[in-house]
mmCIF file of C-alpha atoms and ligand atoms in Angstrom:
data_model
loop_
_atom_site.group_PDB
_atom_site.id
_atom_site.type_symbol
_atom_site.label_atom_id
_atom_site.label_comp_id
_atom_site.label_asym_id
_atom_site.label_seq_id
_atom_site.Cartn_x
_atom_site.Cartn_y
_atom_site.Cartn_z
ATOM 1 C CA MET A 43 86.886 125.273 88.622
ATOM 2 C CA LYS A 44 87.122 124.403 92.311
ATOM 3 C CA LYS A 45 90.609 123.563 93.499
ATOM 4 C CA LYS A 46 90.914 120.052 94.905
ATOM 5 C CA ASN A 47 92.380 119.558 98.353
ATOM 6 C CA CYS A 48 94.476 116.708 99.668
ATOM 7 C CA ILE A 49 92.563 115.103 102.547
ATOM 8 C CA ASN A 50 94.967 112.304 103.508
ATOM 9 C CA SER A 51 98.365 111.005 102.462
ATOM 10 C CA MET A 52 100.899 108.270 103.198
ATOM 11 C CA ARG A 53 104.435 107.381 102.255
ATOM 12 C CA VAL A 54 106.209 104.090 102.701
ATOM 13 C CA SER A 55 109.628 102.860 101.698
ATOM 14 C CA LEU A 56 110.294 99.173 101.081
ATOM 15 C CA PRO A 57 113.394 97.278 100.002
ATOM 16 C CA SER A 58 113.025 95.788 96.518
ATOM 17 C CA PHE A 59 112.519 92.183 97.630
ATOM 18 C CA SER A 60 110.029 90.500 95.327
ATOM 19 C CA VAL A 61 107.811 89.602 98.333
ATOM 20 C CA ASN A 62 107.274 93.329 98.811
ATOM 21 C CA GLU A 63 105.335 93.583 95.527
ATOM 22 C CA SER A 64 102.301 92.046 97.232
ATOM 23 C CA ALA A 65 102.996 94.017 100.418
ATOM 24 C CA ALA A 66 102.924 97.263 98.410
ATOM 25 C CA ARG A 67 99.636 96.244 96.768
ATOM 26 C CA ALA A 68 98.069 95.472 100.135
ATOM 27 C CA ILE A 69 99.294 98.673 101.809
ATOM 28 C CA VAL A 70 98.029 100.949 99.019
ATOM 29 C CA SER A 71 94.764 99.044 98.799
ATOM 30 C CA ALA A 72 94.143 99.330 102.560
ATOM 31 C CA PHE A 73 94.816 103.061 102.445
ATOM 32 C CA VAL A 74 92.666 103.813 99.373
ATOM 33 C CA ALA A 75 89.806 101.728 100.848
ATOM 34 C CA GLN A 76 88.791 104.665 103.078
ATOM 35 C CA LEU A 77 87.339 106.369 99.959
ATOM 36 C CA ASN A 78 84.998 103.395 99.430
ATOM 37 C CA PRO A 79 86.141 102.563 95.897
ATOM 38 C CA THR A 80 84.262 99.937 93.914
ATOM 39 C CA PHE A 81 85.738 96.439 93.772
ATOM 40 C CA ASP A 82 86.826 97.086 90.167
ATOM 41 C CA GLU A 83 88.427 100.449 90.980
ATOM 42 C CA LEU A 84 90.391 98.911 93.824
ATOM 43 C CA SER A 85 91.580 95.982 91.733
ATOM 44 C CA ASP A 86 92.670 98.377 88.946
ATOM 45 C CA ILE A 87 94.701 100.374 91.473
ATOM 46 C CA LYS A 88 96.257 97.227 92.959
ATOM 47 C CA CYS A 89 97.311 95.986 89.513
ATOM 48 C CA ALA A 90 98.793 99.369 88.579
ATOM 49 C CA VAL A 91 100.807 99.453 91.822
ATOM 50 C CA SER A 92 102.021 95.894 91.205
ATOM 51 C CA GLU A 93 103.228 96.752 87.699
ATOM 52 C CA ALA A 94 105.106 99.862 88.847
ATOM 53 C CA VAL A 95 106.686 98.186 91.891
ATOM 54 C CA THR A 96 107.641 95.121 89.832
ATOM 55 C CA ASN A 97 109.332 97.416 87.309
ATOM 56 C CA SER A 98 111.397 99.078 90.038
ATOM 57 C CA THR A 99 112.301 95.640 91.419
ATOM 58 C CA VAL A 100 113.213 93.835 88.202
ATOM 59 C CA HIS A 101 114.449 96.686 85.989
ATOM 60 C CA GLY A 102 115.408 99.567 88.296
ATOM 61 C CA TYR A 103 117.258 97.371 90.771
ATOM 62 C CA ARG A 104 118.279 94.525 88.458
ATOM 63 C CA ASN A 105 120.640 92.256 90.444
ATOM 64 C CA VAL A 106 120.711 94.619 93.431
ATOM 65 C CA ILE A 107 118.381 95.511 96.302
ATOM 66 C CA GLY A 108 117.387 99.162 96.710
ATOM 67 C CA GLN A 109 114.598 101.206 98.263
ATOM 68 C CA ILE A 110 111.260 101.741 96.547
ATOM 69 C CA THR A 111 109.223 104.664 97.849
ATOM 70 C CA ILE A 112 105.461 104.634 97.430
ATOM 71 C CA GLY A 113 103.435 107.758 98.095
ATOM 72 C CA VAL A 114 99.645 107.996 98.025
ATOM 73 C CA ARG A 115 97.522 111.146 98.200
ATOM 74 C CA LEU A 116 93.745 111.211 98.457
ATOM 75 C CA PHE A 117 91.801 114.300 97.367
ATOM 76 C CA ASP A 118 88.381 115.678 98.252
ATOM 77 C CA ASP A 119 87.176 115.221 94.655
ATOM 78 C CA ARG A 120 87.723 111.434 95.130
ATOM 79 C CA SER A 121 90.873 111.368 93.045
ATOM 80 C CA VAL A 122 93.885 109.286 94.043
ATOM 81 C CA ARG A 123 97.508 110.060 93.192
ATOM 82 C CA ILE A 124 100.064 107.280 93.529
ATOM 83 C CA GLU A 125 103.800 107.742 93.105
ATOM 84 C CA VAL A 126 106.309 104.865 92.845
ATOM 85 C CA LYS A 127 109.927 105.924 92.921
ATOM 86 C CA ASP A 128 113.257 104.119 92.747
ATOM 87 C CA LYS A 129 116.891 105.165 92.623
ATOM 88 C CA GLY A 130 117.813 102.417 90.195
ATOM 89 C CA ARG A 131 119.308 102.283 86.724
ATOM 90 C CA GLY A 132 116.723 104.547 85.086
ATOM 91 C CA ILE A 133 115.307 104.489 81.551
ATOM 92 C CA GLU A 134 117.204 105.631 78.432
ATOM 93 C CA ASP A 135 114.151 106.699 76.426
ATOM 94 C CA VAL A 136 110.880 106.888 78.337
ATOM 95 C CA GLU A 137 108.742 107.372 75.227
ATOM 96 C CA VAL A 138 110.096 104.172 73.694
ATOM 97 C CA ALA A 139 109.860 102.260 76.996
ATOM 98 C CA MET A 140 106.160 103.113 77.244
ATOM 99 C CA GLN A 141 105.315 101.588 73.850
ATOM 100 C CA PRO A 142 103.309 98.354 74.052
ATOM 101 C CA LEU A 143 105.518 95.237 73.791
ATOM 102 C CA PHE A 144 108.765 97.149 74.367
ATOM 103 C CA THR A 145 110.954 95.373 76.899
ATOM 104 C CA THR A 146 114.633 95.291 77.773
ATOM 105 C CA ASP A 147 114.233 91.964 79.540
ATOM 106 C CA PRO A 148 117.175 89.841 78.416
ATOM 107 C CA ASP A 149 115.570 86.486 79.299
ATOM 108 C CA GLY A 150 112.309 86.952 77.446
ATOM 109 C CA GLU A 151 110.225 86.464 80.590
ATOM 110 C CA ARG A 152 108.505 89.839 80.345
ATOM 111 C CA SER A 153 105.961 90.919 77.794
ATOM 112 C CA GLY A 154 106.554 94.677 77.701
ATOM 113 C CA MET A 155 102.961 95.422 78.671
ATOM 114 C CA GLY A 156 103.377 96.904 82.175
ATOM 115 C CA PHE A 157 103.110 100.605 81.251
ATOM 116 C CA THR A 158 100.291 99.873 78.802
ATOM 117 C CA LEU A 159 98.362 98.064 81.553
ATOM 118 C CA ILE A 160 98.884 100.969 83.967
ATOM 119 C CA GLU A 161 97.556 103.378 81.314
ATOM 120 C CA ASN A 162 94.449 101.220 81.023
ATOM 121 C CA PHE A 163 93.907 100.790 84.772
ATOM 122 C CA MET A 164 94.442 104.457 85.669
ATOM 123 C CA ASP A 165 93.291 107.822 84.211
ATOM 124 C CA THR A 166 96.783 109.245 83.773
ATOM 125 C CA LEU A 167 100.356 107.958 83.851
ATOM 126 C CA ALA A 168 103.505 110.071 83.879
ATOM 127 C CA VAL A 169 107.007 108.595 83.895
ATOM 128 C CA LYS A 170 110.142 110.574 84.651
ATOM 129 C CA SER A 171 113.520 108.917 84.568
ATOM 130 C CA LYS A 172 117.228 109.622 84.379
ATOM 131 C CA PRO A 173 119.690 106.899 83.400
ATOM 132 C CA GLY A 174 121.802 106.022 86.428
ATOM 133 C CA ARG A 175 119.598 108.098 88.758
ATOM 134 C CA GLY A 176 116.229 106.410 88.936
ATOM 135 C CA THR A 177 112.619 106.473 87.879
ATOM 136 C CA ARG A 178 109.458 108.113 89.139
ATOM 137 C CA VAL A 179 106.027 106.902 88.063
ATOM 138 C CA VAL A 180 103.001 109.042 88.906
ATOM 139 C CA MET A 181 99.538 107.683 88.244
ATOM 140 C CA LYS A 182 96.139 109.156 88.978
ATOM 141 C CA LYS A 183 92.629 107.846 89.084
ATOM 142 C CA LYS A 184 89.349 109.529 89.943
ATOM 143 C CA LEU A 185 86.940 107.247 91.763
ATOM 144 C CA SER A 186 83.268 107.242 90.867
ATOM 145 C CA ALA A 187 80.811 109.137 93.057
ATOM 146 C CA LEU A 188 79.482 107.300 96.091
ATOM 147 C CA PRO A 189 75.971 105.919 95.666
ATOM 148 C CA VAL A 190 73.380 107.893 97.593
ATOM 149 C CA THR A 191 72.120 105.874 100.555
ATOM 150 C CA ARG A 192 69.034 106.679 102.564
HETATM 151 N N1 ATP B 384 111.641 101.465 87.234
HETATM 152 C C1 ATP B 384 112.278 101.195 86.093
HETATM 153 N N2 ATP B 384 113.635 101.280 86.030
HETATM 154 C C2 ATP B 384 114.309 101.014 84.888
HETATM 155 N N3 ATP B 384 113.702 100.648 83.728
HETATM 156 C C3 ATP B 384 112.377 100.538 83.724
HETATM 157 C C4 ATP B 384 111.581 100.800 84.890
HETATM 158 N N4 ATP B 384 110.279 100.624 84.575
HETATM 159 C C5 ATP B 384 110.263 100.270 83.287
HETATM 160 N N5 ATP B 384 111.503 100.216 82.750
HETATM 161 C C6 ATP B 384 111.868 99.916 81.345
HETATM 162 O O1 ATP B 384 110.691 100.051 80.551
HETATM 163 C C7 ATP B 384 110.440 98.815 79.856
HETATM 164 C C8 ATP B 384 108.941 98.632 79.696
HETATM 165 O O2 ATP B 384 108.312 98.419 80.952
HETATM 166 P P1 ATP B 384 106.952 97.596 80.993
HETATM 167 O O3 ATP B 384 106.515 97.451 82.393
HETATM 168 O O4 ATP B 384 105.996 98.225 80.028
HETATM 169 O O5 ATP B 384 107.357 96.183 80.366
HETATM 170 P P2 ATP B 384 108.238 95.020 81.058
HETATM 171 O O6 ATP B 384 108.430 95.286 82.505
HETATM 172 O O7 ATP B 384 109.470 94.843 80.235
HETATM 173 O O8 ATP B 384 107.294 93.749 80.866
HETATM 174 P P3 ATP B 384 105.987 93.378 81.738
HETATM 175 O O9 ATP B 384 105.660 94.582 82.587
HETATM 176 O O10 ATP B 384 104.919 93.102 80.715
HETATM 177 O O11 ATP B 384 106.360 92.189 82.537
HETATM 178 C C9 ATP B 384 111.137 97.746 80.674
HETATM 179 O O12 ATP B 384 111.475 96.612 79.897
HETATM 180 C C10 ATP B 384 112.379 98.500 81.153
HETATM 181 O O13 ATP B 384 113.344 98.581 80.140
HETATM 182 MG MG1 MG B 385 106.823 95.792 83.727
#
């Protein structure tokens, strides 16, 4: 199997203000656009980024402001790798946290569907976390082949 090569990458760090959820969406979307994704592929990616950044904002940095780092890598096989990282409170049990409907939201405003949505929007989702240290979410999606134009 041919090894895939990274053809472009970016990294940005934003404070966990809730206004930066839409900023993060827009930044990632603008960067991924160079691969000419379909409208649906791009909206899936934007939603996945929103869910991950919102999690860092509301859970990772609950009641505090911290930095959220977003890294994007584009590969020559048209796959996209997106990493969202925080140095917040972390997750006790990642396997449990990823179950549909599981939430630690004390006010009942959240539905516990963020990770499940990301799994549906993207091809793969990996979550690594240490309580008290932070959380890293890595998600990948392979874009469809470009239509042949003549
Ligand atoms: N970055 C993070 N830092 C700390 N805990 C997290 C983080 N991301 C997720 N979690 C934990 O995992 C749980 C599940 O996350 P998920 O996104 O699936 O649901 P939710 O955020 O509770 O609700 P929803 O996303 O539907 O609004 C959260 O309730 C929280 O306990
Ligand atoms: Mg969530």
